[in-house]
XYZ file of C-alpha atoms in Angstrom:
627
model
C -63.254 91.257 -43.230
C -64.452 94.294 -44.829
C -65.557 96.241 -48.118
C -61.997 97.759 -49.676
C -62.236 101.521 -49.821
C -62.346 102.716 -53.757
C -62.519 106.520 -52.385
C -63.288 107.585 -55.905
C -65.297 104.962 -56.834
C -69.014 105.872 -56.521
C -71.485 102.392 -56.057
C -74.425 102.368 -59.073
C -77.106 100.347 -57.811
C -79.989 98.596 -59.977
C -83.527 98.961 -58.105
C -86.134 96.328 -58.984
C -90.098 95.898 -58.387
C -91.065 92.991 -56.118
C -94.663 92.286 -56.105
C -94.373 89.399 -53.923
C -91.205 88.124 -51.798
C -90.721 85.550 -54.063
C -90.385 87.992 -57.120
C -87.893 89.912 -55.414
C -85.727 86.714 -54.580
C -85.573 86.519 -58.612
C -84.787 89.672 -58.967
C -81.786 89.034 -56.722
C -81.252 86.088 -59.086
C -81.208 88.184 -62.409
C -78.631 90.964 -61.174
C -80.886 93.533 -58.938
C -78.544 95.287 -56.620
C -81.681 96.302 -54.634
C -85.496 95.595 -54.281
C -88.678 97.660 -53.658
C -91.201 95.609 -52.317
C -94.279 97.191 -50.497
C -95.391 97.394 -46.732
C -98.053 95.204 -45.242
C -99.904 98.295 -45.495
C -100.027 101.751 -46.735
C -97.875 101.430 -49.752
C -98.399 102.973 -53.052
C -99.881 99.916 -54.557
C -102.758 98.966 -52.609
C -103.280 95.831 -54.086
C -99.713 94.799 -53.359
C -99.309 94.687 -49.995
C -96.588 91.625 -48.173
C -96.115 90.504 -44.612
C -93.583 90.853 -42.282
C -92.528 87.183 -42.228
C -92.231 87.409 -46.696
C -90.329 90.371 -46.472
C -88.076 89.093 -44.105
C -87.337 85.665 -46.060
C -86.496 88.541 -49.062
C -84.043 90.582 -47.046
C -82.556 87.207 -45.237
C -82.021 86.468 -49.520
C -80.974 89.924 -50.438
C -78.164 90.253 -48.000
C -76.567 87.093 -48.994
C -75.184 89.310 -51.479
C -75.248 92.492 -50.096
C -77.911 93.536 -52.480
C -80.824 96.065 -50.102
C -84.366 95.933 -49.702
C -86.231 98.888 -49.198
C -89.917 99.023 -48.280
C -92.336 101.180 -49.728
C -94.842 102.625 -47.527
C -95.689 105.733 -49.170
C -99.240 106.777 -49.641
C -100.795 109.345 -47.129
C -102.183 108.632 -43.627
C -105.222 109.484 -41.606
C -104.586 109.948 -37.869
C -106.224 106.836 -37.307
C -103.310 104.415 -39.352
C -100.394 106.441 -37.831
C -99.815 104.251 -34.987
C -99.898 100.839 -37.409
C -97.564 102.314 -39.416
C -95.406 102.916 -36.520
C -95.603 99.513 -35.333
C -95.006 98.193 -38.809
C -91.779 100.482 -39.222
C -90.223 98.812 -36.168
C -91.134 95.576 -37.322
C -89.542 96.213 -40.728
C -86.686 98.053 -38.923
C -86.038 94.770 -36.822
C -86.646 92.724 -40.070
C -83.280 94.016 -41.325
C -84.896 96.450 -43.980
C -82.617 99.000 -45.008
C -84.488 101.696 -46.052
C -88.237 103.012 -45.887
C -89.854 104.366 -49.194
C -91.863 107.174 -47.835
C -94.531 110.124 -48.799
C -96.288 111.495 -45.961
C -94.041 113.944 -43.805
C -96.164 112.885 -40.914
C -93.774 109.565 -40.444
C -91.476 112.132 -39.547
C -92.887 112.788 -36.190
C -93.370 109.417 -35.017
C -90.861 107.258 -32.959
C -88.849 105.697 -35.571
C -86.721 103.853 -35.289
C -83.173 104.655 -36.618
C -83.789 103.392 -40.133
C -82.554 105.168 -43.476
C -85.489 107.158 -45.322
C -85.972 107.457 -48.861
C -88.364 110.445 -50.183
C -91.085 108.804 -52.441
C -90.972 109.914 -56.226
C -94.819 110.633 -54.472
C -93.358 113.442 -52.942
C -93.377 115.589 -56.275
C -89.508 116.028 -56.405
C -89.076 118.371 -58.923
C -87.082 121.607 -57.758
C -83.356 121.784 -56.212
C -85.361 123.670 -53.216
C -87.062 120.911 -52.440
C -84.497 118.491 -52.779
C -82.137 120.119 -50.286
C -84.846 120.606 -47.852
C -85.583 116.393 -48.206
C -81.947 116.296 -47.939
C -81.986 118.319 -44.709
C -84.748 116.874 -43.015
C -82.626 113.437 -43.158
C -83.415 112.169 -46.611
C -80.704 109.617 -47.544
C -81.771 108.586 -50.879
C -84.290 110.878 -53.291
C -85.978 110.015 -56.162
C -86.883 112.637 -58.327
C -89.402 113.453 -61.134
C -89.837 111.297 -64.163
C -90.041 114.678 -66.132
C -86.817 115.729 -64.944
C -83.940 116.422 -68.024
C -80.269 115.241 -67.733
C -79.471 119.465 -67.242
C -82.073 119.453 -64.202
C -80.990 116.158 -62.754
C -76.907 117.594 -63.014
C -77.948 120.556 -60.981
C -79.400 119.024 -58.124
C -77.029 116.319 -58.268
C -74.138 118.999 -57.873
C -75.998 120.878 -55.197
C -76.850 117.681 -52.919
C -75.229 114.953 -51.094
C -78.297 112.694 -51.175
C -78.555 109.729 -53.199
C -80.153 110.356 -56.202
C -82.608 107.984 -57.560
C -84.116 107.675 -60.965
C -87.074 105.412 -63.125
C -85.320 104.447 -66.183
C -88.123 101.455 -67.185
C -91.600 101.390 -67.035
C -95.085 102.436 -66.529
C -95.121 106.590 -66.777
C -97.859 108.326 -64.961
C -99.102 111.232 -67.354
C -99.356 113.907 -63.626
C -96.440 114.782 -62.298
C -96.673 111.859 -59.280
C -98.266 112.980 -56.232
C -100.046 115.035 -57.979
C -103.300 113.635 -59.616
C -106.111 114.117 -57.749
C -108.851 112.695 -61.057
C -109.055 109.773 -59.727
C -110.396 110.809 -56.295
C -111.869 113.398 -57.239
C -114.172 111.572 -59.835
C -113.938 108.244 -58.706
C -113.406 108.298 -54.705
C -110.319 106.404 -55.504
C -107.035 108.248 -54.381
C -104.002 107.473 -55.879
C -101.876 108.919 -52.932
C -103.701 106.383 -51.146
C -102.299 103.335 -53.437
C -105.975 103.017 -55.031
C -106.085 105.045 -58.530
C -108.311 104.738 -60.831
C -106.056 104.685 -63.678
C -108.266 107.287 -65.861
C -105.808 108.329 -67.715
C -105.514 105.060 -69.748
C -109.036 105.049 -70.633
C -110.232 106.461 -74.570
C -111.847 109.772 -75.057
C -112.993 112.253 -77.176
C -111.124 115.288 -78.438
C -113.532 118.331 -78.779
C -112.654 122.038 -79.692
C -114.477 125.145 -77.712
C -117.027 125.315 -80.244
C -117.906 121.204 -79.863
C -116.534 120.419 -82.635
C -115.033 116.616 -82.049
C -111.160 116.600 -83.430
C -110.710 112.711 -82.795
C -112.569 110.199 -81.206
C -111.478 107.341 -79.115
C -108.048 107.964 -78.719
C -105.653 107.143 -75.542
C -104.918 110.988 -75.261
C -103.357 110.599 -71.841
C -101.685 107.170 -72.141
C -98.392 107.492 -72.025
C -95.722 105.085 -73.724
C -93.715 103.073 -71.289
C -90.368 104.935 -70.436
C -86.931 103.200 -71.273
C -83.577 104.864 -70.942
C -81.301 101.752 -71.420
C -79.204 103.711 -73.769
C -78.634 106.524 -71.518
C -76.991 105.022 -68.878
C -73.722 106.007 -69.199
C -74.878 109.924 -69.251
C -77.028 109.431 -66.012
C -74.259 108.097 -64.061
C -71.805 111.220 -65.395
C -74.475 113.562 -64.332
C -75.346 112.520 -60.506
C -77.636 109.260 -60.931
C -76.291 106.663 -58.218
C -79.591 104.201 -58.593
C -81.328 103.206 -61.415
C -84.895 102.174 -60.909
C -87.550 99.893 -62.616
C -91.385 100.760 -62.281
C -93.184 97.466 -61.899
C -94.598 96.535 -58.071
C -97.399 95.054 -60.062
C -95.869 93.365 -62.752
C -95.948 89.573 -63.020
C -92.375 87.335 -62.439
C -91.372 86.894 -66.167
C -91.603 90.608 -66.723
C -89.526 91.824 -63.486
C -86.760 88.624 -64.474
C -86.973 90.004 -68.054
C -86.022 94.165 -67.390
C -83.834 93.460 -64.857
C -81.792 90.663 -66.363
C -81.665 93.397 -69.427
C -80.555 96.389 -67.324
C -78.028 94.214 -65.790
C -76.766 93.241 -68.711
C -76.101 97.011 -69.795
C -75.033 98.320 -66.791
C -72.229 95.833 -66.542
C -70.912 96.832 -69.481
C -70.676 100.130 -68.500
C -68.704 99.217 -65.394
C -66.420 96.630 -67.026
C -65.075 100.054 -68.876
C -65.033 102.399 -66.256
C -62.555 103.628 -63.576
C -65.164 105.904 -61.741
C -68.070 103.445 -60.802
C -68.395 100.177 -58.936
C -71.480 97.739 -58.596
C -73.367 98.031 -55.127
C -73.952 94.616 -54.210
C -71.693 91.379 -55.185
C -71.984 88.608 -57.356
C -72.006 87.721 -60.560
C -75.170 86.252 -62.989
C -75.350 83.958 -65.623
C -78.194 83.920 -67.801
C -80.156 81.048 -69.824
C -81.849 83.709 -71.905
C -81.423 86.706 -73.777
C -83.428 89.868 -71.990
C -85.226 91.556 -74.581
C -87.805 94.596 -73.251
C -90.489 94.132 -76.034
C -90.844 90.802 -75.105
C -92.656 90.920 -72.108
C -95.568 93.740 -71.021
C -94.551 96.460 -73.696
C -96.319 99.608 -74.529
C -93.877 101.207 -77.122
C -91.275 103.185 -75.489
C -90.067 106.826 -75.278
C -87.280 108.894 -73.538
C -89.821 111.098 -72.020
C -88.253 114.701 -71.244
C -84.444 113.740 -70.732
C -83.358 115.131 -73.314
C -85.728 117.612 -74.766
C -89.748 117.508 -75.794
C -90.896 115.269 -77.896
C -93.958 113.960 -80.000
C -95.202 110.143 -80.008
C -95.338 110.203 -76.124
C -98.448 108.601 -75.820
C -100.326 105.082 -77.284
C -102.930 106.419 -78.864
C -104.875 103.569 -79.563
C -104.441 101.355 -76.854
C -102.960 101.575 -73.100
C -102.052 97.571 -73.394
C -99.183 95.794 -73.920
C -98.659 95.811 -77.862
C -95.186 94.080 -77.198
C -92.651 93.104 -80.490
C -93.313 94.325 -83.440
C -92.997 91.476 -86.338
C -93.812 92.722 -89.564
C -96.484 92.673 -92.399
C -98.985 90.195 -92.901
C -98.513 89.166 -96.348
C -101.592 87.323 -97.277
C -104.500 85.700 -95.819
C -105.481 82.458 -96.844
C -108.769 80.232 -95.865
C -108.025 79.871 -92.061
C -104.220 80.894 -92.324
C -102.059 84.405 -92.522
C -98.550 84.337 -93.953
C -96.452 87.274 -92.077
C -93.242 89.133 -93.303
C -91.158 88.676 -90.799
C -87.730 87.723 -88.875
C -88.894 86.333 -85.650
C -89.846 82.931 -85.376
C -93.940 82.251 -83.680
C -94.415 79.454 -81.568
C -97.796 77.911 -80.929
C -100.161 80.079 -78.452
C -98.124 83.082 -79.590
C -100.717 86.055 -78.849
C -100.672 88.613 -81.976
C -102.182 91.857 -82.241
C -102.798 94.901 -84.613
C -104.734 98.014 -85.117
C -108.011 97.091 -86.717
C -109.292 99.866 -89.148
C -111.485 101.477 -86.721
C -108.850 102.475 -84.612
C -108.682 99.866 -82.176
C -105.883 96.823 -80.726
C -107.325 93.794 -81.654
C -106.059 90.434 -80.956
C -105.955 86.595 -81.697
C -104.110 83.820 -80.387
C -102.095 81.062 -82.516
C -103.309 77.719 -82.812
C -100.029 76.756 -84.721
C -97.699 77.326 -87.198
C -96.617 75.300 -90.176
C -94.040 76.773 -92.191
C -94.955 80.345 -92.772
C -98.494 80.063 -92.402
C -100.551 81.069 -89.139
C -103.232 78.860 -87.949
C -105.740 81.417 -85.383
C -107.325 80.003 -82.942
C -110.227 82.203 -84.786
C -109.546 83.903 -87.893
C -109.117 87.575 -87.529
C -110.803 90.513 -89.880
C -107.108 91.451 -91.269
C -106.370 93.062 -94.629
C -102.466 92.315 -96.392
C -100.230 94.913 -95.500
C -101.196 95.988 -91.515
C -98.759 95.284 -89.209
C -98.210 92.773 -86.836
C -97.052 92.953 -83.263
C -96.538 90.073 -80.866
C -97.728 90.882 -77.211
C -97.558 87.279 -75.721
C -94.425 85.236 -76.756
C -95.139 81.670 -75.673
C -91.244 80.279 -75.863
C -90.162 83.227 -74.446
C -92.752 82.783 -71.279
C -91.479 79.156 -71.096
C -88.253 79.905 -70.764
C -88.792 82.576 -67.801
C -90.921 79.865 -65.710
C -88.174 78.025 -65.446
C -84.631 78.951 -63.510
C -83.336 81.253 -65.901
C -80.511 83.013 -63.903
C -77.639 81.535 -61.345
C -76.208 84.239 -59.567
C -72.858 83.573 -57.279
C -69.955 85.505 -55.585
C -66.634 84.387 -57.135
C -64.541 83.077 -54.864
C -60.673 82.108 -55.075
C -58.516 80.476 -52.320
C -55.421 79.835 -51.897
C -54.234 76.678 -49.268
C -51.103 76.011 -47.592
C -49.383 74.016 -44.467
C -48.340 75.618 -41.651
C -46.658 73.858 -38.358
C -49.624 72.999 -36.334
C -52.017 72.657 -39.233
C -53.403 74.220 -42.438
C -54.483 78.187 -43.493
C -57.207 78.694 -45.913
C -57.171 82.056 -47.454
C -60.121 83.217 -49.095
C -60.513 86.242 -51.437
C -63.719 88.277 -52.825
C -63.623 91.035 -54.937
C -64.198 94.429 -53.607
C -63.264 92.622 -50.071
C -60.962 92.147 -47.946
C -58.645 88.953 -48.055
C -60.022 87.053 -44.978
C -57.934 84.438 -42.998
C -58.968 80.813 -41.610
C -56.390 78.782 -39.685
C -57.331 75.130 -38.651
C -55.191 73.266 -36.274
C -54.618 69.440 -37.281
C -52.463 66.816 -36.468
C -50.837 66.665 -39.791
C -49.708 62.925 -41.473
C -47.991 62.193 -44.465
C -50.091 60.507 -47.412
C -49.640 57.422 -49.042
C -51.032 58.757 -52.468
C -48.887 61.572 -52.877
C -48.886 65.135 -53.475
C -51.143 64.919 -56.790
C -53.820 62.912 -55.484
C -53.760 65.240 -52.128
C -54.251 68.373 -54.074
C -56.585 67.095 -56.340
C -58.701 66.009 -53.160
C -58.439 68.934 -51.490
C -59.799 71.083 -54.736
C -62.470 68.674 -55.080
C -63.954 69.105 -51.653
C -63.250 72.817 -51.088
C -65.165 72.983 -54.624
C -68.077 71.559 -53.145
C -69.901 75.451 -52.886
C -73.273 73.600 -53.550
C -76.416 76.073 -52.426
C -73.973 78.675 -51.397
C -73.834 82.298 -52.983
C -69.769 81.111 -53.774
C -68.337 79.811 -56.182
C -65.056 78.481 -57.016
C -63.040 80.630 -59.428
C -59.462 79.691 -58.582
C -57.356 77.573 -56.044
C -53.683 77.939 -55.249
C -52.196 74.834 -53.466
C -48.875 75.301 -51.429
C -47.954 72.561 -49.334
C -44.507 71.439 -48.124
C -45.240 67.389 -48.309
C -48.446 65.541 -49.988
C -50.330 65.467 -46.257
C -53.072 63.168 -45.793
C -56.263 65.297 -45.426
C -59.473 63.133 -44.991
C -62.295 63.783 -47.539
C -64.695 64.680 -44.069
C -62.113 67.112 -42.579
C -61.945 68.962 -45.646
C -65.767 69.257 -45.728
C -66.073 70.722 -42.004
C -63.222 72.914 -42.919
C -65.212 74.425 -45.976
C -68.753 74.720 -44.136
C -66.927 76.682 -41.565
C -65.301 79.073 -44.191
C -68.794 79.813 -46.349
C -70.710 80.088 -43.225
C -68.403 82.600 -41.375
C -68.167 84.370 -45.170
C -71.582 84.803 -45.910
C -72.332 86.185 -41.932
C -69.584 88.382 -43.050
C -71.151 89.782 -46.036
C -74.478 89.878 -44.343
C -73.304 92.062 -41.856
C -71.281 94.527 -43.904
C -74.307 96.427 -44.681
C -74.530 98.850 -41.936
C -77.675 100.785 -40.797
C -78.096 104.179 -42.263
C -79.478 106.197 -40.294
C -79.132 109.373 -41.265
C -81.893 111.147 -40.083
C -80.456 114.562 -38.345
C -81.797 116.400 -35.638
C -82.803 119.453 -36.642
C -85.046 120.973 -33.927
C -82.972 123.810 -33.138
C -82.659 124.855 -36.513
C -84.898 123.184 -38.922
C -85.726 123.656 -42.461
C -87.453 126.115 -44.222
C -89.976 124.164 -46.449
C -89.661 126.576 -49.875
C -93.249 127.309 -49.825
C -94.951 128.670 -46.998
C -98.461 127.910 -47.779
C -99.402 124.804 -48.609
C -102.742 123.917 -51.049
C -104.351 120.800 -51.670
C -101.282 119.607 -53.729
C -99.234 119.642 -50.181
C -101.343 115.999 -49.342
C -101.736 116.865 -45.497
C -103.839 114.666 -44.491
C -103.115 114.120 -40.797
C -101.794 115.941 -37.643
C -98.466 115.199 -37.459
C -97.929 116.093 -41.192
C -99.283 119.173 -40.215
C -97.308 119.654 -37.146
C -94.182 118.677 -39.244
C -94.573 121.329 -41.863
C -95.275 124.189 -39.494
C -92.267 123.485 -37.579
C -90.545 124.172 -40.897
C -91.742 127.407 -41.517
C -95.467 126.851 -43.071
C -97.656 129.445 -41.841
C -100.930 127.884 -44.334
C -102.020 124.589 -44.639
C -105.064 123.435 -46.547
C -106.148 119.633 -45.933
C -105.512 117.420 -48.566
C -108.514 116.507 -51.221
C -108.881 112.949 -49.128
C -109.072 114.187 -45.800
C -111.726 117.233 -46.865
C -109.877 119.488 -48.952
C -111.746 121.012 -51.237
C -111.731 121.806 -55.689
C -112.479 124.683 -56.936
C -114.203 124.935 -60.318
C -110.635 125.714 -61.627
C -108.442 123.784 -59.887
C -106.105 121.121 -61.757
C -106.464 117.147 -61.005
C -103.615 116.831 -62.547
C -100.703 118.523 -64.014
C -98.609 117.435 -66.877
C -95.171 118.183 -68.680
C -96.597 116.319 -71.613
C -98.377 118.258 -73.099
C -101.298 117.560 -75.865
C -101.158 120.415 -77.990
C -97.722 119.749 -78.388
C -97.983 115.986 -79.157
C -101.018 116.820 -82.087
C -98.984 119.454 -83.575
C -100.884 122.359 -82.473
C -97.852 124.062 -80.165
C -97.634 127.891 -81.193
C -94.150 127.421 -81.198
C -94.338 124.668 -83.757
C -96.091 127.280 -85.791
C -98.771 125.168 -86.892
C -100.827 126.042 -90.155
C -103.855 125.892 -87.477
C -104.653 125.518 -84.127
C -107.878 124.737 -82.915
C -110.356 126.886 -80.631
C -109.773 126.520 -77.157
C -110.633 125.712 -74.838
C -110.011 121.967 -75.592
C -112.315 119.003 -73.861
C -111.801 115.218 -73.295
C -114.822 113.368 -73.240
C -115.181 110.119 -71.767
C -117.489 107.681 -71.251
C -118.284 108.934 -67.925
C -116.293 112.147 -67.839
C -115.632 115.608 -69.481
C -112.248 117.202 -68.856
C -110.830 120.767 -69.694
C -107.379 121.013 -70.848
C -105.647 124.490 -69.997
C -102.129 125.092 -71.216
C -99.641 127.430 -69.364
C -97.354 127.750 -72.004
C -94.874 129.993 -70.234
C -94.061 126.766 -67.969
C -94.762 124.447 -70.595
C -97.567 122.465 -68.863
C -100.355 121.196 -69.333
C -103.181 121.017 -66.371
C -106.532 119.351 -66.521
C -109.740 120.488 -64.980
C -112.804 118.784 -64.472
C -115.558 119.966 -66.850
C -118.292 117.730 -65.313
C -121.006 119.606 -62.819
C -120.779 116.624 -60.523
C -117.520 115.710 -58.746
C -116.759 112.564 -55.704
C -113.983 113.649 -53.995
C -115.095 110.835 -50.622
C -112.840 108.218 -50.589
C -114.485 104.751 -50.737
C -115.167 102.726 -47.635
């Protein structure tokens, strides 16, 4: 048995966040064709680390329908952690992973074992150059920059064979990724290391170069969460072969939520299209309707796919604001009447802008009619709006099972001289064939009453991935079939089909030898921003042609007064109005400052590139990572 060949037909796969094992397995559930979940150690998300024997139980899940799990472990090493993360590869490797989710080049000297590699969005993956050298080094999958338009993302796609990988959903880092060093640098904290700081969700002060404060206590740096549901279609023409959701540290209702929701869309996409075909198998039913400002929800934006844009970033708060409801209409002793279409439940969390500027919040008590009992009354005028950030039906209804997902199976059943055939079909499969020999008898019920037994037990699919879509019954006389032969007869068939289906996933391992002849890296001299931060990193880039190579910030690398700790496409001046090119009435003396509670920042533009870097103003800078 094995996967029919659609030649033209290029697999779309939709990539979920697992924070735990048990998250990913729901994923699964609500229509992910793959999971990210990360390493024991060393992944991007420090604080969400799994073990061996979790991960396993995932995959073990995962390949029941030929959905993948891939395993981040993709912050930068010292020398001391390369031989763990050895030993941990070959432990995931033997786990059944099927791909490894990396950012440090230095992996690339190690034994490994033959496992597919994916190159880290970490790994700043911005330029074709650097795409084809990923590609070249053995890259099977790539995901590129968050920042990167549908024109950029064409190119490389037409220049590359790699996968190409893309966020759609989620959590946007205001640095191009891989690239902020703030954290570190002020806070010992590296975010290459899985450990930021998140600074750039915190409030500061806009000042001008004469000290003159613009705005105060504003979220200049915190972006909107990105969603690109309604582009879809347009990736997939362009290049885009997986579709990825941000989240390794969101909470279960949120991952069942986005994915459920992309699922939704990118199946109707397929159902209409000749050129694409789902990744993994099985279809999902849900008891919900997915709706992305229902769960955590910052406002959204398209970010750069299109073209530049203003309302990027949250100004007033880097939380979840979630659904918008409406208007509150009056305010009563104790109660609030609301405009609105939605329905509140009790212990509904509500939220709005205060007039000072900042998200405040209250929860509901209960609800009679139209009026709003708080918990505690809030200081809110008539007229502000109203957003709901925690939706307390909504929440019940993701704790419990909200998805079934199974493999649609049809059979067809027939007599043959020494027995019975069971044929058994699966989209995008291969018919496969199971012949059991049996003494064959004729029935006293007749042929009715023997088909209708035989649909009955062969329908018994219980905990299996299967289930019955259709039965064909062709038999030559109404045989007498006992209930219990029937019942070996189907364990046999869904146990041999789902080892089948487990095992059509073959190991990539794509990874070419290239010692002869490697790859030029396209820079030969590497800065800070290269994140070398052990040997074999360094012994990997010079045998591709770097002649220079500074350490990286957390293994001693040093900032100079002028050097960025993070650089931006977003770009401030552009999202206040200020952008020559706007031709603004005024701009305001530069340089421009952000002043935080702790920290003073200098923004420098480089308009010709249309980026925006950041500089830290502050005498005093901690660039020691914490013990």
């Amino acid at each position: 048995m094995s996967l029919i060949d659609f030649q033209s037909k290029r697999e779309i796969e939709l990539l979920s966040p697992a924070k735990t094992a048990d998250i990913g397995i729901e994923a699964i559930n609500h229509g992910a064709d793959a999971v990210y979940i990360g390493a024991p150690h060393f992944s991007a998300r420090a604080a969400a680390g799994n073990s061996i024997a979790d991960i396993t139980r995932l995959i073990n899940y995962a390949h029941r329908f030929r959905a993948k799990v891939y395993i981040a472990l993709n912050t930068i090493l010292t020398n001391a952690e390369l031989q763990l993360a050895e030993s941990i590869i070959w432990q995931l490797y033997e786990a059944g992973a099927d791909a490894l989710i990396v950012q440090d080049m230095g992996l690339l000297e190690l034994s490994l074992p033959p496992i597919a590699l994916h190159a880290s969005t970490q790994t700043d993956n911005r330029s074709l150059d650097k795409i084809k050298f990923l590609e070249n080094t053995g890259f099977s999958q790539i995901v590129l920059a968050r920042e990167l338009s549908l024109e950029q993302i064409k190119l490389i796609t037409s220049q590359t064979s790699a996968k190409i990988e893309c966020f759609v959903h989620g959590a946007l880092c205001v640095s191009y990724s891989g690239q902020c060093y703030a954290s570190q640098a002020l806070r010992g904290r590296s975010a290459n290391r899985g450990e930021c700081a998140q600074l750039c969700r915190l409030p500061y002060q806009l000042e001008d170069g004469n000290g003159k404060i613009l705005s105060s206590q504003k979220h200049f740096l915190s972006l909107k969460d990105l969603n690109l549901s309604a582009y879809l279609a347009e990736m997939m023409d362009v290049g885009v072969s997986s579709f990825k959701i941000e989240g390794r540290l969101k909470e279960m209702s949120y991952v069942k939520n986005i994915t459920a929701f992309y699922r939704k869309k990118l199946d109707q996409l397929l159902m209409r299209s000749d050129r694409y075909v789902k990744s993994s198998l099985g279809n999902v039913k849900f008891s919900f309707d997915p709706d992305p400002e229902r769960t955590f929800y910052r406002g959204a934006t398209d970010y750069f796919l299109h073209q530049r844009k203003t309302q990027m970033v949250q100004l007033q708060t880097p939380k979840s604001i979630g659904q918008q409801l409406g208007t509150v209409r009056k305010q009563g002793k104790g109660t609030l009447t609301v405009n609105t279409k939605y329905d509140l439940h009790n212990g509904d969390g509500l939220c709005f802008v205060s007039s000072d500027g900042t998200l405040t919040g209250f929860r509901v008590n209960r609800i009679e009619n139209d009026l709003i009992f708080p918990f505690k009354m809030p200081d809110i005028k008539p007229g502000t709006t109203l957003y709901r950030n925690f939706d307390q039906a909504f929440e019940d209804q993701l704790a419990k099972p909200s998805a079934e997902r199974k493999i649609p199976l049809r059979l067809s059943f027939s007599d043959t001289e020494d027995g019975f055939n069971i044929n058994a079909n699966i989209d995008r499969m291969e018919p496969f064939a199971f012949h059991f020999s049996y003494d064959k008898e004729l029935s006293k019920n007749g042929i009715e009453i023997t088909q209708q037994n035989i649909i009955k037990q062969l329908g018994k699919l219980g905990d299996s991935v299967f289930t019955l879509e259709k039965i064909d019954i062709t038999l030559s006389n109404a045989w007498f079939i006992p209930s219990s032969v029937l019942t070996v007869w189907r364990r046999t068939m869904v146990e041999q089909l789902e080892q089948t289906i487990h095992h059509l996933l073959k190991p990539d391992n794509t990874k070419k030898n290239n010692n002869l002849h490697p790859a030029l890296f396209p820079q030969s001299r590497l800065t800070y921003l290269g994140n070398v931060a052990n040997d074999k990193a360094r012994t990997f880039y010079l045998s591709h042609g770097v002649t220079s190579i500074e350490p990286a910030l957390e293994s001693g690398g040093t900032l100079s007064s002028d050097s960025p700790v993070m650089t931006t496409k977003y770009c401030l001046k552009y999202e206040m109005g200020w952008c020559p090119r706007q031709q603004p009435d005024t701009i305001p003396q530069e340089p421009l400052f952000l002043q935080g509670a702790h920290d003073r920042l200098q923004l420098h533009f480089n308009c010709a590139a249309c980026e925006m870097q950041i500089i830290i103003a502050n005498k005093k800078q901690n660039c020691k990572p914490r013990n």
